[in-house]
């Protein structure tokens, strides 16, 4: 079922770095914009975003000032987990377009000077993947079963799962199969939904297949891969019991028999060699949930991947002391492995930061209440300026540049997050950050699709008319213009972008201030304005601020950039 480009003689898209050495180490300070293809731009009016839609909006991303675009999966998939259940790794799902559309998107992006990073899902496939379907059809003796984790059940008749592992999406991590003759069969492992069987990475065919998939997309010209569940592929030998329930609470706090096993690093060493064979510095980015930033650093050792998401930063409350600590720990952890620190506030799995910061701290990353929206937006704008001022690479999730909140009141019947219906495990409220974004107009789908009054796969709130790209463009007080200005300054200022440390300045409680060469960033994370000596000339501020006679008042929940 693998698709072919119509014209197989087409050369791969030119790598950007072919333009010169200026982009050497581009990933050390890149601002990478995450496109969630289902919700970015719908070219054909079916209510679902698609690749021609992304392609048509690339100039917007260029003008925003980002360096690269990471797209969540657009491969052939039954969409049991919004595309993170891949049935064919070399085909574009018809709902998103064709391989030719992907090729056109990569070419257009490169012409604009934007890089393209695609999502790779190597921990599990879809249960509709040809290998898994054959493994089921051919029965217990099928050699294809060795490419997944099939095991007999426990108990007198094999009626109990082979071990006590729980699925991240709720319920046991095992599902029992039915043999071709209709009798009860073995069980298979799925750390996520039952429609997402885990691959067995001890099997050579699995390793070979993924090396080939990497080459397929590298040959297409992509600039890198975001690696889904990068910490999950290797399981502890013998699949030992964990010995307790409520295992989700342990995630990210402990090394688990199915997460962050040392063996995963061999896979990345092999992949790094492949990436390095291609011109233009193709990169790998780990989505690795580990207990500490120090363990995350293992994924970006010089012979492994280039970047890893900083989830500790994403999970930090709007609190000066906590922020300072996570910034220091992150920079300290990355320095010995010579990898850039990364910073991220939102993505397609968590409540948008405008809503997280609108709510009291400690509610986690999937929040069901809108909270104080005005407060949330003020803090979100301040948090973004802080993030862009830090040394390293930053991630922007589509729509955050519009200050979008999460949609916390979606009716249950429209929700598609697979864990919502499983009633346990991860909260299942991820649809709230996945609502299609507003581009223009006064009526839904606000330019997301081509027809006024046309569909969108999740309903958009009426207030989003006032948050569209069209409304915000040219308004100097808008969040969109704040992002544009910040990214222009970040690009042009010699002391912003890549780096390994910040120089902290002495400040009152609730205030953070650091210096990077001739640049200073001040953050007031408190609820009261604070008067300080102005460190220099204001370059940009997340809220109205002035410096008079060498003094300034830092408004509550604000960040100011200074030239010194
Ligand atoms: C992480 C992805 O970001 C998430 O959306 C997905 O559900 C899981 N991995 C499983 O692939």
Coordinates of C-alpha atoms in Angstrom, one line a residue, residues 140-356:
X140 CA 0.1 -18.4 17.2
X141 CA 2.8 -19.9 14.9
X142 CA 3.2 -16.7 12.7
X143 CA 6.8 -15.5 12.7
X144 CA 5.3 -12.0 12.5
X145 CA 4.2 -12.3 16.1
X146 CA 7.9 -11.9 17.1
X147 CA 7.8 -8.3 15.8
X148 CA 5.3 -7.4 18.5
X149 CA 5.0 -8.7 22.1
X150 CA 2.6 -11.6 22.1
X151 CA 2.4 -13.7 25.2
X152 CA 0.2 -16.5 26.7
X153 CA -2.0 -15.3 29.5
X154 CA -1.7 -16.3 33.2
X155 CA -4.3 -18.3 35.1
X156 CA -5.7 -21.7 34.5
X157 CA -7.0 -20.9 31.0
X158 CA -4.7 -18.0 30.2
X159 CA -7.5 -15.6 31.2
X160 CA -5.2 -13.1 33.0
X161 CA -2.9 -10.7 31.3
X162 CA 0.8 -11.8 31.1
X163 CA 1.9 -9.1 33.6
X164 CA 0.6 -6.2 35.6
X165 CA 1.5 -3.3 33.3
X166 CA -1.2 -0.6 32.8
X167 CA -1.9 1.3 29.6
X168 CA -1.2 5.0 29.7
X169 CA -4.7 5.4 28.3
X170 CA -6.2 3.3 31.1
X171 CA -6.9 -0.3 31.7
X172 CA -4.4 -3.2 31.3
X173 CA -1.6 -2.8 28.8
X174 CA -2.6 -6.2 27.3
X175 CA -5.4 -7.3 25.1
X176 CA -6.3 -10.9 24.4
X177 CA -6.5 -12.2 20.8
X178 CA -8.9 -14.6 19.3
X179 CA -7.2 -17.5 17.4
X180 CA -8.1 -18.0 13.7
X181 CA -10.2 -21.0 14.8
X182 CA -12.3 -18.8 17.2
X183 CA -10.7 -20.0 20.5
X184 CA -9.2 -17.6 23.0
X185 CA -5.6 -16.8 22.1
X186 CA -2.5 -15.1 23.3
X187 CA -2.3 -11.5 24.6
X188 CA -0.4 -8.6 23.0
X189 CA 1.2 -5.6 24.6
X190 CA 0.0 -2.0 24.0
X191 CA 1.3 0.7 26.3
X192 CA -1.2 3.0 24.8
X193 CA -4.6 2.1 23.2
X194 CA -5.4 -1.5 22.2
X195 CA -5.2 -0.2 18.6
X196 CA -1.5 0.6 19.1
X197 CA 0.4 -2.7 19.6
X198 CA 4.0 -2.2 20.8
X199 CA 6.8 -3.3 18.5
X200 CA 9.4 -5.8 19.8
X201 CA 12.6 -3.9 19.3
X202 CA 14.7 -7.0 20.0
X203 CA 13.5 -8.2 16.6
X204 CA 15.9 -7.4 13.8
X205 CA 13.2 -6.9 11.2
X206 CA 11.7 -4.1 13.3
X207 CA 15.1 -2.4 13.6
X208 CA 15.7 -2.8 9.8
X209 CA 12.3 -1.5 8.9
X210 CA 12.7 1.7 10.9
X211 CA 16.1 2.4 9.5
X212 CA 14.5 2.1 6.0
X213 CA 11.7 4.4 7.0
X214 CA 14.2 7.0 8.2
X215 CA 15.9 6.9 4.8
X216 CA 12.6 7.1 3.0
X217 CA 11.8 10.4 4.6
X218 CA 15.3 11.7 4.5
X219 CA 15.4 10.9 0.8
X220 CA 12.2 13.0 0.5
X221 CA 14.2 15.9 2.0
X222 CA 12.9 16.2 5.5
X223 CA 15.2 17.9 8.0
X224 CA 14.6 15.8 11.0
X225 CA 12.3 13.6 13.1
X226 CA 10.4 14.1 16.3
X227 CA 10.5 10.7 17.9
X228 CA 7.4 9.7 19.6
X229 CA 7.7 7.8 22.9
X230 CA 11.5 7.8 22.4
X231 CA 11.9 6.3 25.8
X232 CA 9.6 3.4 25.3
X233 CA 10.9 1.0 22.6
X234 CA 13.1 -1.2 24.8
X235 CA 11.4 -3.2 27.5
X236 CA 13.1 -4.9 30.5
X237 CA 14.0 -8.5 29.7
X238 CA 11.2 -10.9 30.8
X239 CA 8.7 -8.1 31.0
X240 CA 8.7 -8.1 34.8
X241 CA 5.7 -7.1 36.9
X242 CA 5.8 -3.6 38.3
X243 CA 4.1 -4.7 41.5
X244 CA 1.6 -1.9 42.0
X245 CA -1.3 -0.1 40.5
X246 CA -1.9 3.5 39.5
X247 CA 1.3 3.2 37.5
X248 CA 0.6 6.4 35.5
X249 CA 1.6 8.4 38.7
X250 CA 5.1 6.8 38.5
X251 CA 5.7 8.0 34.9
X252 CA 8.4 10.5 34.8
X253 CA 9.4 9.8 38.4
X254 CA 10.9 6.4 38.1
X255 CA 12.7 4.3 35.6
X256 CA 10.0 1.7 34.6
X257 CA 10.5 -1.7 33.0
X258 CA 8.9 -0.3 29.9
X259 CA 10.3 3.2 29.9
X260 CA 13.7 4.8 29.8
X261 CA 15.6 1.5 29.6
X262 CA 19.3 2.0 28.8
X263 CA 18.9 -0.2 25.6
X264 CA 17.1 2.6 23.8
X265 CA 20.3 4.4 23.4
X266 CA 21.8 1.8 21.0
X267 CA 18.9 2.5 18.7
X268 CA 19.7 6.3 18.6
X269 CA 23.4 5.6 18.0
X270 CA 22.5 3.7 14.9
X271 CA 20.0 6.4 13.8
X272 CA 22.5 9.2 14.3
X273 CA 24.8 7.5 11.8
X274 CA 22.1 7.5 9.3
X275 CA 21.1 11.2 10.0
X276 CA 24.8 12.2 9.6
X277 CA 25.1 10.5 6.2
X278 CA 22.7 13.2 4.8
X279 CA 23.8 16.7 4.0
X280 CA 22.3 19.7 5.8
X281 CA 22.3 18.6 9.5
X282 CA 19.2 16.4 9.7
X283 CA 18.1 16.1 13.4
X284 CA 16.4 13.8 15.8
X285 CA 14.3 15.2 18.7
X286 CA 13.4 12.9 21.5
X287 CA 9.9 12.9 23.1
X288 CA 11.3 11.2 26.2
X289 CA 9.6 11.2 29.5
X290 CA 12.3 10.5 32.1
X291 CA 12.6 11.0 35.8
X292 CA 15.1 13.8 35.6
X293 CA 16.6 16.2 33.1
X294 CA 19.9 14.5 33.7
X295 CA 18.4 11.2 32.3
X296 CA 16.9 13.2 29.5
X297 CA 20.4 14.4 28.7
X298 CA 21.4 10.8 27.9
X299 CA 19.3 11.0 24.7
X300 CA 21.3 13.9 23.4
X301 CA 24.8 12.7 23.9
X302 CA 27.0 13.7 21.0
X303 CA 26.5 10.3 19.2
X304 CA 22.7 10.2 19.8
X305 CA 19.9 12.6 19.1
X306 CA 20.2 16.4 18.8
X307 CA 17.4 17.6 21.1
X308 CA 15.0 16.4 23.7
X309 CA 11.8 18.1 24.9
X310 CA 12.1 19.7 28.2
X311 CA 8.9 18.5 29.9
X312 CA 10.2 19.5 33.3
X313 CA 10.0 23.1 32.0
X314 CA 6.6 22.6 30.6
X315 CA 5.4 21.3 33.9
X316 CA 6.7 24.2 35.9
X317 CA 4.3 26.6 37.6
X318 CA 4.3 30.4 37.1
X319 CA 6.6 30.9 40.0
X320 CA 9.9 32.8 40.1
X321 CA 11.8 30.4 42.3
X322 CA 10.6 27.3 40.5
X323 CA 11.3 28.8 37.1
X324 CA 14.9 29.7 38.1
X325 CA 15.5 26.3 39.4
X326 CA 14.3 24.5 36.3
X327 CA 16.2 26.8 34.0
X328 CA 19.4 26.2 36.0
X329 CA 18.9 22.4 36.2
X330 CA 18.2 22.2 32.4
X331 CA 21.2 24.2 31.4
X332 CA 23.4 22.3 33.8
X333 CA 22.2 19.0 32.5
X334 CA 22.8 19.8 28.8
X335 CA 26.2 21.4 29.2
X336 CA 28.2 18.2 29.7
X337 CA 26.7 16.5 26.6
X338 CA 27.0 19.7 24.5
X339 CA 23.4 19.7 23.5
X340 CA 21.1 22.7 23.4
X341 CA 18.6 23.1 26.2
X342 CA 15.1 23.2 24.8
X343 CA 12.0 25.1 26.1
X344 CA 8.4 24.3 25.5
X345 CA 5.2 25.6 27.1
X346 CA 2.4 23.9 25.1
X347 CA 1.8 20.9 22.7
X348 CA -1.0 18.7 21.5
X349 CA -1.0 16.6 24.7
X350 CA -1.4 19.2 27.3
X351 CA -3.6 22.1 28.3
X352 CA -2.5 25.2 26.5
X353 CA -0.3 27.4 28.8
X354 CA -2.8 30.4 28.6
X355 CA -5.3 28.1 30.4
X356 CA -2.7 26.4 32.7

